[in-house]
PDB file of C-alpha atoms in Angstrom:
ATOM      1  CA  UNK A 914      71.347-191.479-131.118  1.00  0.00           C
ATOM      2  CA  UNK A 915      71.243-194.858-129.395  1.00  0.00           C
ATOM      3  CA  UNK A 916      70.236-195.173-125.778  1.00  0.00           C
ATOM      4  CA  UNK A 917      73.799-196.229-124.955  1.00  0.00           C
ATOM      5  CA  UNK A 918      74.863-192.656-125.712  1.00  0.00           C
ATOM      6  CA  UNK A 919      72.412-191.048-123.295  1.00  0.00           C
ATOM      7  CA  UNK A 920      74.354-189.830-120.274  1.00  0.00           C
ATOM      8  CA  UNK A 921      75.078-186.750-118.205  1.00  0.00           C
ATOM      9  CA  UNK A 922      77.608-185.746-115.624  1.00  0.00           C
ATOM     10  CA  UNK A 923      76.747-185.099-111.971  1.00  0.00           C
ATOM     11  CA  UNK A 924      78.038-181.735-110.810  1.00  0.00           C
ATOM     12  CA  UNK A 925      75.788-180.541-108.005  1.00  0.00           C
ATOM     13  CA  UNK A 926      78.291-181.252-105.261  1.00  0.00           C
ATOM     14  CA  UNK A 927      79.857-184.005-103.213  1.00  0.00           C
ATOM     15  CA  UNK A 928      78.995-185.732 -99.964  1.00  0.00           C
ATOM     16  CA  UNK A 929      81.519-185.824 -97.126  1.00  0.00           C
ATOM     17  CA  UNK A 930      81.599-187.884 -93.952  1.00  0.00           C
ATOM     18  CA  UNK A 931      81.990-184.803 -91.776  1.00  0.00           C
ATOM     19  CA  UNK A 932      78.674-183.474 -93.089  1.00  0.00           C
ATOM     20  CA  UNK A 933      76.688-186.632 -92.298  1.00  0.00           C
ATOM     21  CA  UNK A 934      74.550-187.085 -89.212  1.00  0.00           C
ATOM     22  CA  UNK A 935      75.496-190.009 -86.989  1.00  0.00           C
ATOM     23  CA  UNK A 936      71.843-191.070 -87.170  1.00  0.00           C
ATOM     24  CA  UNK A 937      70.549-192.153 -90.607  1.00  0.00           C
ATOM     25  CA  UNK A 938      66.965-191.161 -89.802  1.00  0.00           C
ATOM     26  CA  UNK A 939      68.113-187.598 -89.147  1.00  0.00           C
ATOM     27  CA  UNK A 940      70.121-187.631 -92.376  1.00  0.00           C
ATOM     28  CA  UNK A 941      67.130-188.974 -94.316  1.00  0.00           C
ATOM     29  CA  UNK A 942      64.786-186.377 -92.825  1.00  0.00           C
ATOM     30  CA  UNK A 943      67.192-183.616 -93.869  1.00  0.00           C
ATOM     31  CA  UNK A 944      67.401-184.907 -97.432  1.00  0.00           C
ATOM     32  CA  UNK A 945      63.616-185.357 -97.603  1.00  0.00           C
ATOM     33  CA  UNK A 946      63.091-181.788 -96.397  1.00  0.00           C
ATOM     34  CA  UNK A 947      65.487-180.580 -99.081  1.00  0.00           C
ATOM     35  CA  UNK A 948      63.675-182.614-101.746  1.00  0.00           C
ATOM     36  CA  UNK A 949      60.367-181.048-100.713  1.00  0.00           C
ATOM     37  CA  UNK A 950      61.882-177.548-100.597  1.00  0.00           C
ATOM     38  CA  UNK A 951      63.364-178.048-104.075  1.00  0.00           C
ATOM     39  CA  UNK A 952      59.883-178.622-105.454  1.00  0.00           C
ATOM     40  CA  UNK A 953      60.504-182.169-106.626  1.00  0.00           C
ATOM     41  CA  UNK A 954      57.430-183.954-107.932  1.00  0.00           C
ATOM     42  CA  UNK A 955      56.370-186.746-105.580  1.00  0.00           C
ATOM     43  CA  UNK A 956      59.340-186.437-103.194  1.00  0.00           C
ATOM     44  CA  UNK A 957      57.849-189.172-100.995  1.00  0.00           C
ATOM     45  CA  UNK A 958      57.563-191.643-103.883  1.00  0.00           C
ATOM     46  CA  UNK A 959      59.673-194.739-103.332  1.00  0.00           C
ATOM     47  CA  UNK A 960      60.227-198.037-105.086  1.00  0.00           C
ATOM     48  CA  UNK A 961      59.290-200.986-102.879  1.00  0.00           C
ATOM     49  CA  UNK A 962      60.976-204.298-103.709  1.00  0.00           C
ATOM     50  CA  UNK A 963      59.761-207.628-102.324  1.00  0.00           C
ATOM     51  CA  UNK A 964      60.470-211.281-103.149  1.00  0.00           C
ATOM     52  CA  UNK A 965      57.873-214.032-103.543  1.00  0.00           C
ATOM     53  CA  UNK A 966      58.052-217.675-102.421  1.00  0.00           C
ATOM     54  CA  UNK A 967      59.780-218.645-105.692  1.00  0.00           C
ATOM     55  CA  UNK A 968      62.512-216.052-105.203  1.00  0.00           C
ATOM     56  CA  UNK A 969      61.109-213.735-107.880  1.00  0.00           C
ATOM     57  CA  UNK A 970      61.688-210.047-107.028  1.00  0.00           C
ATOM     58  CA  UNK A 971      58.916-207.550-107.735  1.00  0.00           C
ATOM     59  CA  UNK A 972      58.920-203.761-107.580  1.00  0.00           C
ATOM     60  CA  UNK A 973      56.318-201.021-107.493  1.00  0.00           C
ATOM     61  CA  UNK A 974      56.149-197.355-106.494  1.00  0.00           C
ATOM     62  CA  UNK A 975      54.247-196.302-103.379  1.00  0.00           C
ATOM     63  CA  UNK A 976      54.242-193.177-101.206  1.00  0.00           C
ATOM     64  CA  UNK A 977      56.033-192.890 -97.891  1.00  0.00           C
ATOM     65  CA  UNK A 978      53.498-191.827 -95.267  1.00  0.00           C
ATOM     66  CA  UNK A 979      55.582-191.558 -92.105  1.00  0.00           C
ATOM     67  CA  UNK A 980      59.192-191.750 -90.993  1.00  0.00           C
ATOM     68  CA  UNK A 981      60.501-191.845 -87.437  1.00  0.00           C
ATOM     69  CA  UNK A 982      63.231-193.554 -85.471  1.00  0.00           C
ATOM     70  CA  UNK A 983      60.990-196.645 -85.634  1.00  0.00           C
ATOM     71  CA  UNK A 984      61.126-196.895 -89.417  1.00  0.00           C
ATOM     72  CA  UNK A 985      59.466-196.017 -92.734  1.00  0.00           C
ATOM     73  CA  UNK A 986      55.694-196.479 -93.098  1.00  0.00           C
ATOM     74  CA  UNK A 987      53.517-197.122 -96.144  1.00  0.00           C
ATOM     75  CA  UNK A 988      49.966-198.444 -96.576  1.00  0.00           C
ATOM     76  CA  UNK A 989      48.452-201.017 -98.884  1.00  0.00           C
ATOM     77  CA  UNK A 990      45.789-203.664 -99.434  1.00  0.00           C
ATOM     78  CA  UNK A 991      46.805-206.862 -97.635  1.00  0.00           C
ATOM     79  CA  UNK A 992      45.681-208.828-100.681  1.00  0.00           C
ATOM     80  CA  UNK A 993      48.194-207.032-102.898  1.00  0.00           C
ATOM     81  CA  UNK A 994      51.218-208.800-104.296  1.00  0.00           C
ATOM     82  CA  UNK A 995      53.621-206.882-102.061  1.00  0.00           C
ATOM     83  CA  UNK A 996      51.648-207.715 -98.935  1.00  0.00           C
ATOM     84  CA  UNK A 997      51.419-211.378 -99.921  1.00  0.00           C
ATOM     85  CA  UNK A 998      55.169-211.437-100.538  1.00  0.00           C
ATOM     86  CA  UNK A 999      55.822-209.873 -97.138  1.00  0.00           C
ATOM     87  CA  UNK A1000      53.578-212.435 -95.431  1.00  0.00           C
ATOM     88  CA  UNK A1001      56.024-215.125 -96.587  1.00  0.00           C
ATOM     89  CA  UNK A1002      59.280-213.149 -96.487  1.00  0.00           C
ATOM     90  CA  UNK A1003      59.308-209.829 -94.663  1.00  0.00           C
ATOM     91  CA  UNK A1004      62.664-208.726 -96.056  1.00  0.00           C
ATOM     92  CA  UNK A1005      62.211-205.595 -98.123  1.00  0.00           C
ATOM     93  CA  UNK A1006      64.099-202.844 -99.923  1.00  0.00           C
ATOM     94  CA  UNK A1007      63.063-199.218-100.502  1.00  0.00           C
ATOM     95  CA  UNK A1008      64.574-196.779-102.976  1.00  0.00           C
ATOM     96  CA  UNK A1009      64.114-193.006-103.275  1.00  0.00           C
ATOM     97  CA  UNK A1010      65.241-191.641-106.684  1.00  0.00           C
ATOM     98  CA  UNK A1011      65.697-187.896-106.276  1.00  0.00           C
ATOM     99  CA  UNK A1012      67.143-187.381-109.764  1.00  0.00           C
ATOM    100  CA  UNK A1013      66.919-183.594-109.824  1.00  0.00           C
ATOM    101  CA  UNK A1014      69.158-183.394-106.749  1.00  0.00           C
ATOM    102  CA  UNK A1015      71.450-186.138-108.102  1.00  0.00           C
ATOM    103  CA  UNK A1016      70.663-188.183-104.990  1.00  0.00           C
ATOM    104  CA  UNK A1017      69.399-191.643-104.127  1.00  0.00           C
ATOM    105  CA  UNK A1018      68.608-193.361-100.852  1.00  0.00           C
ATOM    106  CA  UNK A1019      68.456-197.152-100.601  1.00  0.00           C
ATOM    107  CA  UNK A1020      67.024-198.901 -97.535  1.00  0.00           C
ATOM    108  CA  UNK A1021      67.192-202.610 -96.716  1.00  0.00           C
ATOM    109  CA  UNK A1022      65.373-204.113 -93.757  1.00  0.00           C
ATOM    110  CA  UNK A1023      62.314-206.005 -92.574  1.00  0.00           C
ATOM    111  CA  UNK A1024      58.648-205.012 -92.644  1.00  0.00           C
ATOM    112  CA  UNK A1025      56.077-205.411 -89.870  1.00  0.00           C
ATOM    113  CA  UNK A1026      52.383-204.486 -89.897  1.00  0.00           C
ATOM    114  CA  UNK A1027      51.559-201.297 -88.025  1.00  0.00           C
ATOM    115  CA  UNK A1028      48.893-201.454 -85.275  1.00  0.00           C
ATOM    116  CA  UNK A1029      45.300-201.281 -86.521  1.00  0.00           C
ATOM    117  CA  UNK A1030      44.709-198.058 -84.584  1.00  0.00           C
ATOM    118  CA  UNK A1031      47.572-196.376 -86.435  1.00  0.00           C
ATOM    119  CA  UNK A1032      46.247-197.615 -89.780  1.00  0.00           C
ATOM    120  CA  UNK A1033      42.718-196.424 -88.926  1.00  0.00           C
ATOM    121  CA  UNK A1034      43.963-192.961 -87.991  1.00  0.00           C
ATOM    122  CA  UNK A1035      45.725-192.602 -91.327  1.00  0.00           C
ATOM    123  CA  UNK A1036      42.839-194.149 -93.301  1.00  0.00           C
ATOM    124  CA  UNK A1037      40.360-191.640 -91.872  1.00  0.00           C
ATOM    125  CA  UNK A1038      42.679-188.775 -92.860  1.00  0.00           C
ATOM    126  CA  UNK A1039      42.504-189.764 -96.527  1.00  0.00           C
ATOM    127  CA  UNK A1040      40.124-188.062 -98.986  1.00  0.00           C
ATOM    128  CA  UNK A1041      36.724-189.761 -99.162  1.00  0.00           C
ATOM    129  CA  UNK A1042      37.366-190.926-102.722  1.00  0.00           C
ATOM    130  CA  UNK A1043      40.595-192.634-101.668  1.00  0.00           C
ATOM    131  CA  UNK A1044      38.806-194.398 -98.835  1.00  0.00           C
ATOM    132  CA  UNK A1045      36.130-195.631-101.244  1.00  0.00           C
ATOM    133  CA  UNK A1046      38.784-196.771-103.734  1.00  0.00           C
ATOM    134  CA  UNK A1047      40.397-198.908-101.030  1.00  0.00           C
ATOM    135  CA  UNK A1048      37.082-200.722-100.586  1.00  0.00           C
ATOM    136  CA  UNK A1049      36.381-200.981-104.325  1.00  0.00           C
ATOM    137  CA  UNK A1050      39.730-202.307-105.537  1.00  0.00           C
ATOM    138  CA  UNK A1051      40.835-205.906-105.011  1.00  0.00           C
ATOM    139  CA  UNK A1052      44.438-204.862-105.483  1.00  0.00           C
ATOM    140  CA  UNK A1053      46.678-206.987-107.743  1.00  0.00           C
ATOM    141  CA  UNK A1054      43.798-209.280-108.757  1.00  0.00           C
ATOM    142  CA  UNK A1055      42.626-209.476-112.394  1.00  0.00           C
ATOM    143  CA  UNK A1056      39.724-207.178-113.339  1.00  0.00           C
ATOM    144  CA  UNK A1057      38.037-207.634-116.705  1.00  0.00           C
ATOM    145  CA  UNK A1058      37.287-203.989-117.541  1.00  0.00           C
ATOM    146  CA  UNK A1059      37.707-200.504-116.134  1.00  0.00           C
ATOM    147  CA  UNK A1060      33.926-200.172-116.262  1.00  0.00           C
ATOM    148  CA  UNK A1061      33.634-202.998-113.739  1.00  0.00           C
ATOM    149  CA  UNK A1062      36.147-201.286-111.455  1.00  0.00           C
ATOM    150  CA  UNK A1063      34.191-198.016-111.663  1.00  0.00           C
ATOM    151  CA  UNK A1064      30.955-199.872-110.941  1.00  0.00           C
ATOM    152  CA  UNK A1065      32.517-201.310-107.790  1.00  0.00           C
ATOM    153  CA  UNK A1066      33.523-197.778-106.795  1.00  0.00           C
ATOM    154  CA  UNK A1067      29.956-196.555-107.390  1.00  0.00           C
ATOM    155  CA  UNK A1068      28.603-199.435-105.314  1.00  0.00           C
ATOM    156  CA  UNK A1069      30.871-198.544-102.407  1.00  0.00           C
ATOM    157  CA  UNK A1070      29.881-194.900-102.682  1.00  0.00           C
ATOM    158  CA  UNK A1071      26.229-195.892-102.346  1.00  0.00           C
ATOM    159  CA  UNK A1072      26.928-198.357 -99.538  1.00  0.00           C
ATOM    160  CA  UNK A1073      28.634-195.758 -97.356  1.00  0.00           C
ATOM    161  CA  UNK A1074      26.548-192.747 -98.414  1.00  0.00           C
ATOM    162  CA  UNK A1075      25.004-192.260 -94.973  1.00  0.00           C
ATOM    163  CA  UNK A1076      27.987-192.533 -92.662  1.00  0.00           C
ATOM    164  CA  UNK A1077      31.723-192.693 -92.102  1.00  0.00           C
ATOM    165  CA  UNK A1078      33.720-195.161 -94.140  1.00  0.00           C
ATOM    166  CA  UNK A1079      35.301-197.766 -91.847  1.00  0.00           C
ATOM    167  CA  UNK A1080      38.820-199.133 -92.162  1.00  0.00           C
ATOM    168  CA  UNK A1081      38.683-202.289 -94.325  1.00  0.00           C
ATOM    169  CA  UNK A1082      39.974-205.356 -92.500  1.00  0.00           C
ATOM    170  CA  UNK A1083      42.062-206.134 -95.593  1.00  0.00           C
ATOM    171  CA  UNK A1084      43.890-202.796 -95.604  1.00  0.00           C
ATOM    172  CA  UNK A1085      46.656-201.412 -93.410  1.00  0.00           C
ATOM    173  CA  UNK A1086      50.249-200.352 -93.108  1.00  0.00           C
ATOM    174  CA  UNK A1087      53.765-201.707 -92.899  1.00  0.00           C
ATOM    175  CA  UNK A1088      56.672-200.224 -90.990  1.00  0.00           C
ATOM    176  CA  UNK A1089      60.051-200.966 -92.557  1.00  0.00           C
ATOM    177  CA  UNK A1090      62.724-201.342 -89.880  1.00  0.00           C
ATOM    178  CA  UNK A1091      66.032-200.710 -91.647  1.00  0.00           C
ATOM    179  CA  UNK A1092      69.212-202.708 -91.201  1.00  0.00           C
ATOM    180  CA  UNK A1093      71.139-200.724 -93.812  1.00  0.00           C
ATOM    181  CA  UNK A1094      70.611-197.278 -95.334  1.00  0.00           C
ATOM    182  CA  UNK A1095      72.751-195.957 -98.163  1.00  0.00           C
ATOM    183  CA  UNK A1096      72.995-192.303 -99.195  1.00  0.00           C
ATOM    184  CA  UNK A1097      74.218-191.691-102.756  1.00  0.00           C
ATOM    185  CA  UNK A1098      75.274-188.330-104.145  1.00  0.00           C
ATOM    186  CA  UNK A1099      76.249-188.042-107.810  1.00  0.00           C
ATOM    187  CA  UNK A1100      79.830-187.049-108.561  1.00  0.00           C
ATOM    188  CA  UNK A1101      81.821-185.896-111.591  1.00  0.00           C
ATOM    189  CA  UNK A1102      83.365-188.560-113.829  1.00  0.00           C
ATOM    190  CA  UNK A1103      81.129-191.222-112.255  1.00  0.00           C
ATOM    191  CA  UNK A1104      83.073-190.924-108.991  1.00  0.00           C
ATOM    192  CA  UNK A1105      79.908-190.799-106.909  1.00  0.00           C
ATOM    193  CA  UNK A1106      79.848-190.463-103.121  1.00  0.00           C
ATOM    194  CA  UNK A1107      78.194-193.357-101.300  1.00  0.00           C
ATOM    195  CA  UNK A1108      77.866-193.805 -97.546  1.00  0.00           C
ATOM    196  CA  UNK A1109      76.271-196.841 -95.964  1.00  0.00           C
ATOM    197  CA  UNK A1110      74.854-196.970 -92.436  1.00  0.00           C
ATOM    198  CA  UNK A1111      74.661-200.471 -90.930  1.00  0.00           C
ATOM    199  CA  UNK A1112      72.732-201.186 -87.746  1.00  0.00           C
ATOM    200  CA  UNK A1113      74.819-202.771 -84.986  1.00  0.00           C
ATOM    201  CA  UNK A1114      73.761-205.219 -82.268  1.00  0.00           C
ATOM    202  CA  UNK A1115      73.296-202.365 -79.774  1.00  0.00           C
ATOM    203  CA  UNK A1116      71.186-200.394 -82.304  1.00  0.00           C
ATOM    204  CA  UNK A1117      73.973-197.921 -82.981  1.00  0.00           C
ATOM    205  CA  UNK A1118      75.023-197.288 -86.586  1.00  0.00           C
ATOM    206  CA  UNK A1119      78.370-197.944 -88.272  1.00  0.00           C
ATOM    207  CA  UNK A1120      79.108-195.688 -91.261  1.00  0.00           C
ATOM    208  CA  UNK A1121      81.411-196.550 -94.126  1.00  0.00           C
ATOM    209  CA  UNK A1122      82.173-195.051 -97.519  1.00  0.00           C
ATOM    210  CA  UNK A1123      81.527-197.327-100.507  1.00  0.00           C
ATOM    211  CA  UNK A1124      83.333-197.196-103.813  1.00  0.00           C
ATOM    212  CA  UNK A1125      81.074-195.927-106.642  1.00  0.00           C
TER     213      UNK A1125
END
C-alpha cells in the first residue's frame, strides 16, 4: 500500500461555537487538561516554528512550561537556532498535535524573553542532570562526537560538585504572546471544525469559524 492510501476518518465529535470559551486561554487550558487526563504521551509537546534572516522557516519540538493570560512559555539556550532566529524576527508559531483526541491547536504571535528571575526559578526546579546538560551543551552548534558531549557533561558535573548549579547567562525563557489561536477538531468526511480567535486592538478576541 502506498502512503497516498494511508488515511482515517475523524469521528470523535464536533466542535460548536456555543461550547467555546470567549477567552482562548481558557479554551486552551481546558483542552490541555483533557489531553493530560486522556493519558496522551507528552501532552505539552509543541512544534515551534521560527524564521531566519534569509526567510528560511525552521521547526523543532519543545515542551510548554507555563501558560497564563500573558502567553505560552518555553525555555532554551539563547545560542540555539530558534533563539537566534527570534533575536532577528520575534514572530513565531506554535502547534500542538493531539492526534489521539483528533485535535490541533495553532498559535501565531510574537516572542519576548521572560525576566531572568522567572527563568532562574524554573531552572532551579529542573533535575540536576538537566541543569548540568544546559551548561554542557552548546545547543545547535556542531559537535564532533557524542563522547565529547558526554565529556563536557562530566566536566560540568565536577565543576559544580560542591554547590548549587547557577542559571547560565546563555539560557532562559520566551513568552509567546498570541495574536491568533486556532482550535481544530477532526470531523467526518474531512469536514473538520476550525475556530480562530484573533486579538483585537482592545485585547478582546474575535472568534470566527474557518472552512476546513
